[in-house]
PDB file of C-alpha atoms and ligand atoms in Angstrom:
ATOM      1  CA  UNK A   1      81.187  70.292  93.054  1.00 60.00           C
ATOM      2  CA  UNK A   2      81.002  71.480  96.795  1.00 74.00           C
ATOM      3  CA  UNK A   3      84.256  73.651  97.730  1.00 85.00           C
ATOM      4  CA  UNK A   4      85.753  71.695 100.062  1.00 85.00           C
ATOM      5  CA  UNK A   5      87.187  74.604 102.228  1.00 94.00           C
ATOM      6  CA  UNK A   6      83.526  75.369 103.428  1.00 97.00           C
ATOM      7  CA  UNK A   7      82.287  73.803 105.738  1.00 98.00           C
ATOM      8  CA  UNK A   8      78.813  75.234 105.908  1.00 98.00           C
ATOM      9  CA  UNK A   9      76.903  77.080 103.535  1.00 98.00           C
ATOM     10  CA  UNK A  10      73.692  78.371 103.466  1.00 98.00           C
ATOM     11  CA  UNK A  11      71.979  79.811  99.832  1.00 98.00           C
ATOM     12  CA  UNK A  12      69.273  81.378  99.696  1.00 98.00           C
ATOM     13  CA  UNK A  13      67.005  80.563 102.488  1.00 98.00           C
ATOM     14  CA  UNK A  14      63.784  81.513 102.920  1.00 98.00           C
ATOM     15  CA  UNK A  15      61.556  80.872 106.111  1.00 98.00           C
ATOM     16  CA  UNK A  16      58.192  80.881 107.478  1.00 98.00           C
ATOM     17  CA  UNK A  17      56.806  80.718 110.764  1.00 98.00           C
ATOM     18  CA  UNK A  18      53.356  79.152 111.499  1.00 96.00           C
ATOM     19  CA  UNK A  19      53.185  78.654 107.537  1.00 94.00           C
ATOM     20  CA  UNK A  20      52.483  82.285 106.781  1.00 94.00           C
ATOM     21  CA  UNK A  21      54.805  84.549 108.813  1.00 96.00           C
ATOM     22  CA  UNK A  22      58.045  85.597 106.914  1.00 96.00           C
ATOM     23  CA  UNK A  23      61.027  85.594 108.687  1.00 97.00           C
ATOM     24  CA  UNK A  24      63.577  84.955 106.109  1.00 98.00           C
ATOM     25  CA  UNK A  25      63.509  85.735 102.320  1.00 98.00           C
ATOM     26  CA  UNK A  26      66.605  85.155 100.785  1.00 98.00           C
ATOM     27  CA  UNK A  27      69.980  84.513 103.603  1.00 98.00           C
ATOM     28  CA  UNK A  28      73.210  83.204 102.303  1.00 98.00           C
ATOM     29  CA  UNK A  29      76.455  82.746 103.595  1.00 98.00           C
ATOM     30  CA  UNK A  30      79.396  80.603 104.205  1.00 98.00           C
ATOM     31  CA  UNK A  31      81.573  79.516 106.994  1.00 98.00           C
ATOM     32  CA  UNK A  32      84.969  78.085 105.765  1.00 98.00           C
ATOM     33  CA  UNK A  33      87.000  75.898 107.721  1.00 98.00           C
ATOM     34  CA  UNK A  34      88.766  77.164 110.483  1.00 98.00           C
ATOM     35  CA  UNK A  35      87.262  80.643 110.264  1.00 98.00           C
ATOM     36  CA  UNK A  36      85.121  82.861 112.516  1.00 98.00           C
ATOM     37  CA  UNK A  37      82.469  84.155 110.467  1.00 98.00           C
ATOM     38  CA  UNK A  38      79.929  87.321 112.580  1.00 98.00           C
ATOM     39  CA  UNK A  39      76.353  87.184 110.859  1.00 97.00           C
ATOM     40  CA  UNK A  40      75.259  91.049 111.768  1.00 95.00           C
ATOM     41  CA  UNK A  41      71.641  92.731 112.065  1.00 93.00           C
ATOM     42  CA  UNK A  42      69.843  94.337 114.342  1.00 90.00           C
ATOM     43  CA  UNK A  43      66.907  93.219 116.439  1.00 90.00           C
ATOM     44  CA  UNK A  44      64.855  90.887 114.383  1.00 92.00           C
ATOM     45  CA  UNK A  45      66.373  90.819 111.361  1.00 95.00           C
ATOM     46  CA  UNK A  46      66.412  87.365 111.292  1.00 97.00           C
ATOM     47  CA  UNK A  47      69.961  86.209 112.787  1.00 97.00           C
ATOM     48  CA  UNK A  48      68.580  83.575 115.028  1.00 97.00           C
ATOM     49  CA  UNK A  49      65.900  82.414 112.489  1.00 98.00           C
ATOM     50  CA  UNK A  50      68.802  81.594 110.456  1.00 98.00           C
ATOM     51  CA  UNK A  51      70.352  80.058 113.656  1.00 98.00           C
ATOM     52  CA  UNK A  52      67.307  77.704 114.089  1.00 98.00           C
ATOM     53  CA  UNK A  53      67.618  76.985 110.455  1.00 98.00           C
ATOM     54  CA  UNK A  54      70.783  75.825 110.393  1.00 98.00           C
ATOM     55  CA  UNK A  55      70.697  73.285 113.709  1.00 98.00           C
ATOM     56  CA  UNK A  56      67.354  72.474 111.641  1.00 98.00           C
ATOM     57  CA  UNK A  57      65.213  73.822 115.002  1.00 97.00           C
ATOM     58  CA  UNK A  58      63.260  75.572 113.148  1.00 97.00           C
ATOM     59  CA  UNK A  59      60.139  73.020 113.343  1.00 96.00           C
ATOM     60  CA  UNK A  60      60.069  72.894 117.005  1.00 95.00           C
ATOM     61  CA  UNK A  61      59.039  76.496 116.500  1.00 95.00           C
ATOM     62  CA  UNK A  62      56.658  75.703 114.172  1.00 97.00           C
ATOM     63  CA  UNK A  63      58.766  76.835 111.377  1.00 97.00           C
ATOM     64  CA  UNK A  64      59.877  76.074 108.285  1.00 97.00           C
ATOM     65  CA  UNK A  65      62.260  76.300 105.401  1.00 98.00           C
ATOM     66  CA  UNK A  66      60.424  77.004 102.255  1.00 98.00           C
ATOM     67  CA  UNK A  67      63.295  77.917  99.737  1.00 98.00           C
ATOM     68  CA  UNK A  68      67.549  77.743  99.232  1.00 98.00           C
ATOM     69  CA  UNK A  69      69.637  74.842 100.796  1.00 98.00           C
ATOM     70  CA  UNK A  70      71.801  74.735 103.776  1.00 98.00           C
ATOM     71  CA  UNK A  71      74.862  72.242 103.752  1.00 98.00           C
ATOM     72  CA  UNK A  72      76.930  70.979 106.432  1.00 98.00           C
ATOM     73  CA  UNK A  73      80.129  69.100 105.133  1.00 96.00           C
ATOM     74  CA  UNK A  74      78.286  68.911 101.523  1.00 94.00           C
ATOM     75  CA  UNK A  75      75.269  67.470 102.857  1.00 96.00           C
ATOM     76  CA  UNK A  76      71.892  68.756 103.736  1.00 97.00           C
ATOM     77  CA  UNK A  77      70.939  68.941 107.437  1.00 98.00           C
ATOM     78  CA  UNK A  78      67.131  69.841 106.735  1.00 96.00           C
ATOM     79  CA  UNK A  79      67.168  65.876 106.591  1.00 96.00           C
ATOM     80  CA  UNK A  80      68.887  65.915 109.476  1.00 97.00           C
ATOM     81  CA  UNK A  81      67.769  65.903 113.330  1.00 96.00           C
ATOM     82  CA  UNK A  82      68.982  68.235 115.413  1.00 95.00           C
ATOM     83  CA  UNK A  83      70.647  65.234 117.970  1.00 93.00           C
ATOM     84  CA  UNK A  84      72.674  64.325 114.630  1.00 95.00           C
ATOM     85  CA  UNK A  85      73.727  67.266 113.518  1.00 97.00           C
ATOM     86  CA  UNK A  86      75.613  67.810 117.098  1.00 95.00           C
ATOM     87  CA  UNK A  87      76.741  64.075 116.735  1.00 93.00           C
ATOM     88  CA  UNK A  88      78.334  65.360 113.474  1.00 95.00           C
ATOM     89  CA  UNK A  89      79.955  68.120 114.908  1.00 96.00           C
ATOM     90  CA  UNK A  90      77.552  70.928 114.169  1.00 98.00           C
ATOM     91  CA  UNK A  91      76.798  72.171 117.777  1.00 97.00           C
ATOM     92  CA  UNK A  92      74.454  75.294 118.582  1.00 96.00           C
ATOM     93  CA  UNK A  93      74.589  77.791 121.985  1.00 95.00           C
ATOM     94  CA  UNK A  94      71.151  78.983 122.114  1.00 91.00           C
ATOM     95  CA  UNK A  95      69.926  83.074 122.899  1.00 88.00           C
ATOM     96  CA  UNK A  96      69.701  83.287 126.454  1.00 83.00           C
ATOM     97  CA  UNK A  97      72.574  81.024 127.875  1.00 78.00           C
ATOM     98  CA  UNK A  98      70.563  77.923 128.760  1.00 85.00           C
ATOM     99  CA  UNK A  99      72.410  76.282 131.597  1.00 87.00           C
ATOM    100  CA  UNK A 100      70.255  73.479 133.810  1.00 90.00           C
ATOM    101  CA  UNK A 101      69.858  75.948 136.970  1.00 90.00           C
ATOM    102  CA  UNK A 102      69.237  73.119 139.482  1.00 91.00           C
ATOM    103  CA  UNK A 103      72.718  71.164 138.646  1.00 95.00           C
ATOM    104  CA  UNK A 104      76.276  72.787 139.362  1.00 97.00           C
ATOM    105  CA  UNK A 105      78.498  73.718 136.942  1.00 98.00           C
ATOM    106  CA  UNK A 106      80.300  70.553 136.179  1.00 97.00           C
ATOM    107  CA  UNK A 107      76.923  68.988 135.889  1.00 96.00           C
ATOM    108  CA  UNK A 108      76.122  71.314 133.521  1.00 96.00           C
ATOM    109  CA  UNK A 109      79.487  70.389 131.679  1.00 96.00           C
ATOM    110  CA  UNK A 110      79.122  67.083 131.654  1.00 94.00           C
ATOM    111  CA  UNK A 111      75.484  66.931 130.201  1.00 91.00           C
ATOM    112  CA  UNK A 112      77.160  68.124 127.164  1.00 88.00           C
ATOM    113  CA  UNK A 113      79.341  65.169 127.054  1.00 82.00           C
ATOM    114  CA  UNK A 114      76.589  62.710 127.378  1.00 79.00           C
ATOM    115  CA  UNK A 115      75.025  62.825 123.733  1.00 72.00           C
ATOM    116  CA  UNK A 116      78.408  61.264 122.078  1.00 73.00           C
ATOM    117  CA  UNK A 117      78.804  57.939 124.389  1.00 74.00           C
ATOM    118  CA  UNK A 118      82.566  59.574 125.917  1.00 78.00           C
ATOM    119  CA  UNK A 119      84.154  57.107 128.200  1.00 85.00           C
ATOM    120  CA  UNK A 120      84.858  58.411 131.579  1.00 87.00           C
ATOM    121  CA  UNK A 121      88.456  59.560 131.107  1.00 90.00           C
ATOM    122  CA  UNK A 122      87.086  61.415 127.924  1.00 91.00           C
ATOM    123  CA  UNK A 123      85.065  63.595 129.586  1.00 92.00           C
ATOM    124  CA  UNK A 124      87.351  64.269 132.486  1.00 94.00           C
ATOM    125  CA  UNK A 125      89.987  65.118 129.567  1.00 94.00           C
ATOM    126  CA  UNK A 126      87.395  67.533 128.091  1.00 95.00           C
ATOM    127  CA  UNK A 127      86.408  69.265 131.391  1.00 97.00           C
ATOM    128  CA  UNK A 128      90.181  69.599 131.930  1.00 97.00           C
ATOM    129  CA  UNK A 129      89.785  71.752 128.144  1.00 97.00           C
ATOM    130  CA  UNK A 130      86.989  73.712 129.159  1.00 97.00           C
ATOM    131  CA  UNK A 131      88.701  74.540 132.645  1.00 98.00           C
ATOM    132  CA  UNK A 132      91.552  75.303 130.812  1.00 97.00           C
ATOM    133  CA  UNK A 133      89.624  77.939 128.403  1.00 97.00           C
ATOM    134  CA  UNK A 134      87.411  79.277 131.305  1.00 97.00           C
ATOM    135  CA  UNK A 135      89.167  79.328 134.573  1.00 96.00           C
ATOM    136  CA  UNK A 136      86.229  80.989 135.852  1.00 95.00           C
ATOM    137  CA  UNK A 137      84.177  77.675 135.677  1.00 97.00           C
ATOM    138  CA  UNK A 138      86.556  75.718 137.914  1.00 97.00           C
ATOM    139  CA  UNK A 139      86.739  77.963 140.743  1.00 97.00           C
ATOM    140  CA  UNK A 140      82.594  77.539 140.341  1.00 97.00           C
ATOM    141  CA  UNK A 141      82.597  74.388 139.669  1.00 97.00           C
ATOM    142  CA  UNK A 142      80.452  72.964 142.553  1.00 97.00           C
ATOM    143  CA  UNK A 143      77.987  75.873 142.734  1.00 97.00           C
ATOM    144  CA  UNK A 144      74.785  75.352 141.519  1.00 95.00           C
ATOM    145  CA  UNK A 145      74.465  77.082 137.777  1.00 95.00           C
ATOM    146  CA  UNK A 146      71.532  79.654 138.906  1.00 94.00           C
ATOM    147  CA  UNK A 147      73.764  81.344 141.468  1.00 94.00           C
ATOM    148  CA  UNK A 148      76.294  82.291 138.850  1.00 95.00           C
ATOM    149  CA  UNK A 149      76.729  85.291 137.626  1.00 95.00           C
ATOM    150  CA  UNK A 150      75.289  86.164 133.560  1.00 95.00           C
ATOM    151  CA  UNK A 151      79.138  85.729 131.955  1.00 96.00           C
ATOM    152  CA  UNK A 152      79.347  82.783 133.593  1.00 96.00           C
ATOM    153  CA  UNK A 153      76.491  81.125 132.266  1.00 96.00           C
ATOM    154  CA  UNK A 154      77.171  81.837 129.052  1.00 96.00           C
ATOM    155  CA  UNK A 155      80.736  80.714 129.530  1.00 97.00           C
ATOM    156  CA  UNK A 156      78.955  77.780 130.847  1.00 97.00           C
ATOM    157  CA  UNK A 157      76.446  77.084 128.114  1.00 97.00           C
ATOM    158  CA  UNK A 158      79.709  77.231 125.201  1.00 97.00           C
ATOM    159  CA  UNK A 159      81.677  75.036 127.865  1.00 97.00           C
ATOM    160  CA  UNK A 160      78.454  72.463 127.379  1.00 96.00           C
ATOM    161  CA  UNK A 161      78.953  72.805 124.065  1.00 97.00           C
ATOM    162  CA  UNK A 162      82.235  72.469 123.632  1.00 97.00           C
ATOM    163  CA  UNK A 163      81.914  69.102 125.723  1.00 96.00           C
ATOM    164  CA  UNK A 164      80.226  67.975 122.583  1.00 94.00           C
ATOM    165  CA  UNK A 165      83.552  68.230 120.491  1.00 94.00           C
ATOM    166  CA  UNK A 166      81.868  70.237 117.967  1.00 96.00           C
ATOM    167  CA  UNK A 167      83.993  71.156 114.606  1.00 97.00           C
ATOM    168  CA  UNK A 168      81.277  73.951 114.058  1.00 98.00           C
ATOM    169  CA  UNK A 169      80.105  76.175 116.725  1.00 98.00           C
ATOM    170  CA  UNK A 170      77.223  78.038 116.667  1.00 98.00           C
ATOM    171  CA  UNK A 171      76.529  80.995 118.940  1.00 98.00           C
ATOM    172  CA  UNK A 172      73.672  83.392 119.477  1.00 97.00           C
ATOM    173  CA  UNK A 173      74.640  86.794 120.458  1.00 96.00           C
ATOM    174  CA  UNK A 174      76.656  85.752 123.146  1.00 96.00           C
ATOM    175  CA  UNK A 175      76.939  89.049 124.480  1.00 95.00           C
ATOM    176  CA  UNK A 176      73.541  89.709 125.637  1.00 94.00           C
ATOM    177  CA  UNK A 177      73.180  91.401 128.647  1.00 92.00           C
ATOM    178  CA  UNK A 178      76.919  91.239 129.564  1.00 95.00           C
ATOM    179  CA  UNK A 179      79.051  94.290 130.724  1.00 95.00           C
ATOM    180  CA  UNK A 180      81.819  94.591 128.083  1.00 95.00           C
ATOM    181  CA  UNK A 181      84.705  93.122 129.748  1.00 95.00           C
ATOM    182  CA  UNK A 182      83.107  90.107 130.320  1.00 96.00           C
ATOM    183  CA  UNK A 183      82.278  90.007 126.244  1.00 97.00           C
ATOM    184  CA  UNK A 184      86.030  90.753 126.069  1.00 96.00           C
ATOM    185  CA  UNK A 185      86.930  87.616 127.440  1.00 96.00           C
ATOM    186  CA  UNK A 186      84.552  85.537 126.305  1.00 97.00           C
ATOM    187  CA  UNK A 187      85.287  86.892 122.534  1.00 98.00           C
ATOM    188  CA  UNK A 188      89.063  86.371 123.111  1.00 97.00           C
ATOM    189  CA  UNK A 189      88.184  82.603 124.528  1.00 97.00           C
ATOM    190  CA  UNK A 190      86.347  82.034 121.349  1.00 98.00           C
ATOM    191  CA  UNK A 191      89.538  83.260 119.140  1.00 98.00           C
ATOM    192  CA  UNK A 192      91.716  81.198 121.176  1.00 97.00           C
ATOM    193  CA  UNK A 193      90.158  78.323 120.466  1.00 97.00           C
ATOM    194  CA  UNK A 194      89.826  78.952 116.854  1.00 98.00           C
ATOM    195  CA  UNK A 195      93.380  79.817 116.441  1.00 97.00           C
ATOM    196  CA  UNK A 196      94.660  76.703 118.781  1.00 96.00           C
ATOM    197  CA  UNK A 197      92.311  74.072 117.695  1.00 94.00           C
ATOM    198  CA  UNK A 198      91.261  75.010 114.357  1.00 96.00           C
ATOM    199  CA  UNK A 199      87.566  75.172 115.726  1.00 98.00           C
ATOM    200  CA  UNK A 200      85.235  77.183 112.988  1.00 98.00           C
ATOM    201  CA  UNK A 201      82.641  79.405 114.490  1.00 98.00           C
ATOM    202  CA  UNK A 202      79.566  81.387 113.520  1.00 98.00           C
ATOM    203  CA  UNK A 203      78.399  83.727 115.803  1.00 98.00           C
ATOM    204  CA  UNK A 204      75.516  86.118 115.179  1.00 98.00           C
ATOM    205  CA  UNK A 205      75.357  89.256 116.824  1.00 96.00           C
ATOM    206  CA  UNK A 206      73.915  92.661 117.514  1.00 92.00           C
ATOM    207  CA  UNK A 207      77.625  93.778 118.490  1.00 92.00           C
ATOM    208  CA  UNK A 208      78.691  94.385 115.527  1.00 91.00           C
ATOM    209  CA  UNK A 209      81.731  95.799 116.679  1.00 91.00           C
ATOM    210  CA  UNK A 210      82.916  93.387 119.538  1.00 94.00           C
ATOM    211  CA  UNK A 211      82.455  90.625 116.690  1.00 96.00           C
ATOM    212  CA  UNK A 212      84.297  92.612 113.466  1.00 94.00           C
ATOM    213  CA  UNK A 213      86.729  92.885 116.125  1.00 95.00           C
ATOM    214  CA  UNK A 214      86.973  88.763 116.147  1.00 97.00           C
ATOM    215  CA  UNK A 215      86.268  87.470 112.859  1.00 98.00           C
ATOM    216  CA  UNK A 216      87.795  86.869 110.121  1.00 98.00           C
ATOM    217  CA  UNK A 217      84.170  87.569 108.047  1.00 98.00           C
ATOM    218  CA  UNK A 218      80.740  89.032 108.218  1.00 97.00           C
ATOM    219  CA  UNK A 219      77.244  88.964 106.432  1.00 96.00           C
ATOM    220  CA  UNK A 220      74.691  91.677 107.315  1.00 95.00           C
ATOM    221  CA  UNK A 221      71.223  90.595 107.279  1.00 96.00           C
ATOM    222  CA  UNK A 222      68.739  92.919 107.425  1.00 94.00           C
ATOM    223  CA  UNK A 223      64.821  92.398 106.893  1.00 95.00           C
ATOM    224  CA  UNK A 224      65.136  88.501 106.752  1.00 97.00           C
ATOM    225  CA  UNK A 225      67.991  88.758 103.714  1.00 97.00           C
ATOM    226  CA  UNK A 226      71.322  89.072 103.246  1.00 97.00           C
ATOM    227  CA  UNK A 227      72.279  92.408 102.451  1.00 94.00           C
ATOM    228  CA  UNK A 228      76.325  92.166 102.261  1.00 93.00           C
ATOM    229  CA  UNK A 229      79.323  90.080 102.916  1.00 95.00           C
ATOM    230  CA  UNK A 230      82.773  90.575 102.759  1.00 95.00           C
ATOM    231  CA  UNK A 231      85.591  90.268 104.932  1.00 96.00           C
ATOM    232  CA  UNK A 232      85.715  91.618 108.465  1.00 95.00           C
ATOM    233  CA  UNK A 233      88.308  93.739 107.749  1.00 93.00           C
ATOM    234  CA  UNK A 234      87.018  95.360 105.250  1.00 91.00           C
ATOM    235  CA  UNK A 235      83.311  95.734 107.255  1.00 90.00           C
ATOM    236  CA  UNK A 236      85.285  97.324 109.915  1.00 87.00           C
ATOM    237  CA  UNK A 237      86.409  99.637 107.926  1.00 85.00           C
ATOM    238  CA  UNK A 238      82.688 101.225 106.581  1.00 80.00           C
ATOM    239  CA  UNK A 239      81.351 103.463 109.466  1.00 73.00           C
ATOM    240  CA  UNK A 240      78.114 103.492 107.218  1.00 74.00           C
ATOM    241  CA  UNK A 241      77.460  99.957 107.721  1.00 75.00           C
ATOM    242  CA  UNK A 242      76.699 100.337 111.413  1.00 71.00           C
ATOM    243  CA  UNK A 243      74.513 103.619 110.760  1.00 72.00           C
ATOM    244  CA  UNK A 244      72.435 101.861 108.193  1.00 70.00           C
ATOM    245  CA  UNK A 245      72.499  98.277 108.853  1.00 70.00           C
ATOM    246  CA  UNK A 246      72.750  97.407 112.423  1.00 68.00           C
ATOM    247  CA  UNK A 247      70.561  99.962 114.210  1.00 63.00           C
ATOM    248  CA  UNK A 248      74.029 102.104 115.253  1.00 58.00           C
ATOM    249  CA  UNK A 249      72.692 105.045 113.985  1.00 43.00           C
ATOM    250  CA  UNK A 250      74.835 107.269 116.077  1.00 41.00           C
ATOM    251  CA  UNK A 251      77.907 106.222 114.342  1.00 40.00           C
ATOM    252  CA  UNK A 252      77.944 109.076 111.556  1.00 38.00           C
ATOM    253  CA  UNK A 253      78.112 108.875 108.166  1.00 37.00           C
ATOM    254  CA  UNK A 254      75.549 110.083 105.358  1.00 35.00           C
ATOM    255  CA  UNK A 255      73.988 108.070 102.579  1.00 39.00           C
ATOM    256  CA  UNK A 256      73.377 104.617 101.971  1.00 42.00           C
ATOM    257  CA  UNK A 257      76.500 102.241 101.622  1.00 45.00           C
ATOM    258  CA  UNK A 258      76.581 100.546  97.929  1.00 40.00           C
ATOM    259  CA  UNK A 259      76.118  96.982  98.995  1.00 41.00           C
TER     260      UNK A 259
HETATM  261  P1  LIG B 301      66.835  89.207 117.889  1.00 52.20           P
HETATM  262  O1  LIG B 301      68.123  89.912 118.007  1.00 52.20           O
HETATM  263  O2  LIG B 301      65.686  89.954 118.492  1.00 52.20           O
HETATM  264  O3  LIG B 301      66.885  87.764 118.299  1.00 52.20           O
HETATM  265  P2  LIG B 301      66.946  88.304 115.177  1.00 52.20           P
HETATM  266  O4  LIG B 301      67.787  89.020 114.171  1.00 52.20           O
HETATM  267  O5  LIG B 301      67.531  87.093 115.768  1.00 52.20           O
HETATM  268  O6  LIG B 301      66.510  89.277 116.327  1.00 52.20           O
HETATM  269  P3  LIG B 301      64.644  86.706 114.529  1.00 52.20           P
HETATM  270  O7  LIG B 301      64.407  86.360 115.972  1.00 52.20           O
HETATM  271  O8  LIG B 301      65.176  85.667 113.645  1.00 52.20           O
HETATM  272  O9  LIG B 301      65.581  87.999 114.445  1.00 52.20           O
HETATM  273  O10 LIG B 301      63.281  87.289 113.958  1.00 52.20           O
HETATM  274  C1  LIG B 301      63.039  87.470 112.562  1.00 52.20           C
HETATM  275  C2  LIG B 301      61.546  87.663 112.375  1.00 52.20           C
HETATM  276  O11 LIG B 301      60.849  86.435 112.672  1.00 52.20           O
HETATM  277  C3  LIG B 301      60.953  88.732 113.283  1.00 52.20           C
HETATM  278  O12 LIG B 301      59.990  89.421 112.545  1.00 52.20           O
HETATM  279  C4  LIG B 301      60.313  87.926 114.389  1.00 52.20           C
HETATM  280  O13 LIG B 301      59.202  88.599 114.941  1.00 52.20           O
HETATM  281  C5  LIG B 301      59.873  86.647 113.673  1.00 52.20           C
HETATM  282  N1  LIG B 301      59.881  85.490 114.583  1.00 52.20           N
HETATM  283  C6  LIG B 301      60.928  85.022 115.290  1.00 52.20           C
HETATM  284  N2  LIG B 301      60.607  83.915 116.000  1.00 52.20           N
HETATM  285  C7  LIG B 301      59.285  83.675 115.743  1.00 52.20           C
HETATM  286  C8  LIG B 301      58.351  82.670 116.154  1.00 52.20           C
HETATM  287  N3  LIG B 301      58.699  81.664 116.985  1.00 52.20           N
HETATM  288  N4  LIG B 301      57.078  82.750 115.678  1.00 52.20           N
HETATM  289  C9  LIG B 301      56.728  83.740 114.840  1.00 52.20           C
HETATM  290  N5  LIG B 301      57.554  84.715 114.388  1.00 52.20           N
HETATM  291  C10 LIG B 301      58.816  84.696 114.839  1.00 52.20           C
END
């Protein structure tokens, strides 16, 4: 029997791309409800390969799952397209912050809204939400989403997503490319939301520390497999993690952690 305090769980995946590349040989983890969980690794590890794999994008990049499971709610979304994996509340913010550059930012917003057939005073309830999380986006409301700066097209692209009601959220190193106290409030946005409205979240990232920071648990991949889990707390706490696993190598420490 499923444990009904996850929400998604992912065991054992293994992934190809182009039928003979390897990306992933053996990820697991699990996000319980209500929880932020940080999946960790350095470049090309495999964090957004996993990503893909769980918003089943993966064959739109001519990719595949070849081995494991991956469950949302007890049931597999490999079955599952993408469009109704949002509708059931499993909602992805890509690399990159994807905004639409040519439409403002409450265009942008309300594109997210559009999949889930809101009535008008829904999605002026939900823009008032987003607002409300990112104040940032109101005072930029009618200016066109390439003028913006980087934070706020990321704050843009989880706004979009958010306007999608999602009860999972999925982000992709959010903090790409932004200066730190931008990631700051972005991070704190994210835990705010969590904390107020119970929203779970998985959010991979090369930051390992900005996101042990925020969650309440981590899995490090490395090499396309999970190499440990535990609690963020506890992650925090190992110095040698960062040194060995997430391309930190500055941060001290000799020999390799006991996973
Ligand atoms: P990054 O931080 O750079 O995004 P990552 O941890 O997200 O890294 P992935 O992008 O999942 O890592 O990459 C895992 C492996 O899969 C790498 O070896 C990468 O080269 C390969 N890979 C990723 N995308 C593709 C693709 N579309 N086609 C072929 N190989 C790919």
């Amino acid at each position: 029997m499923a444990d009904p305090a996850i929400l998604l769980d992912v065991a054992a995946i293994q992934a190809t791309y182009s039928q003979t590349i390897r990306a992933l040989n053996g990820v697991s983890l699990s996000v319980r409800k209500g929880k932020i969980l940080a999946v960790l690794g350095s470049n090309g590890a495999g964090k957004t390969t996993t990503l893909r794999a769980i918003s089943n994008l993966l064959p739109a990049e001519r990719g595949q799952v070849t081995s494991g499971s991956i469950t949302f709610e007890g049931d597999s979304v490999l079955t599952r397209k993408p469009a109704d994996l949002v509708r059931a509340g499993l909602v992805q913010v890509l690399e990159g912050r994807h905004c639409f550059k040519s439409l403002n930012v409450e265009e942008n917003l309300v594109s997210g809204g559009l999949g889930r057939s809101a009535t008008r005073a829904q999605i002026a309830s939900d823009l008032e939400f987003v607002y409300q999380t990112f104040p940032r986006l109101k005072e930029k409301r009618r200016v066109s989403a390439g003028l913006i700066s980087g934070g706020e097209q990321q704050m843009t692209a989880i706004g979009r997503a958010l306007m999608s009601r999602p009860r999972l959220l999925v982000l992709d190193e959010p903090s790409m490319g932004l200066a730190p106290m931008i990631i700051r409030d972005i991070f704190r946005a994210l835990k705010r939301l969590n904390r107020e409205s119970g929203l779970s979240i998985l959010v991979a990232e090369q930051n390992s520390t900005v996101a042990l920071q925020y969650a309440d648990f981590a899995t490090v991949v490395e090499n396309g497999r999970t190499v440990l889990s535990g609690t963020a707390a506890e992650l925090r706490s190992r110095e040698d993690i960062k040194a060995f696993y997430l391309g930190e190598a500055d941060s001290l420490s000799t020999g390799r952690p006991a996973a």
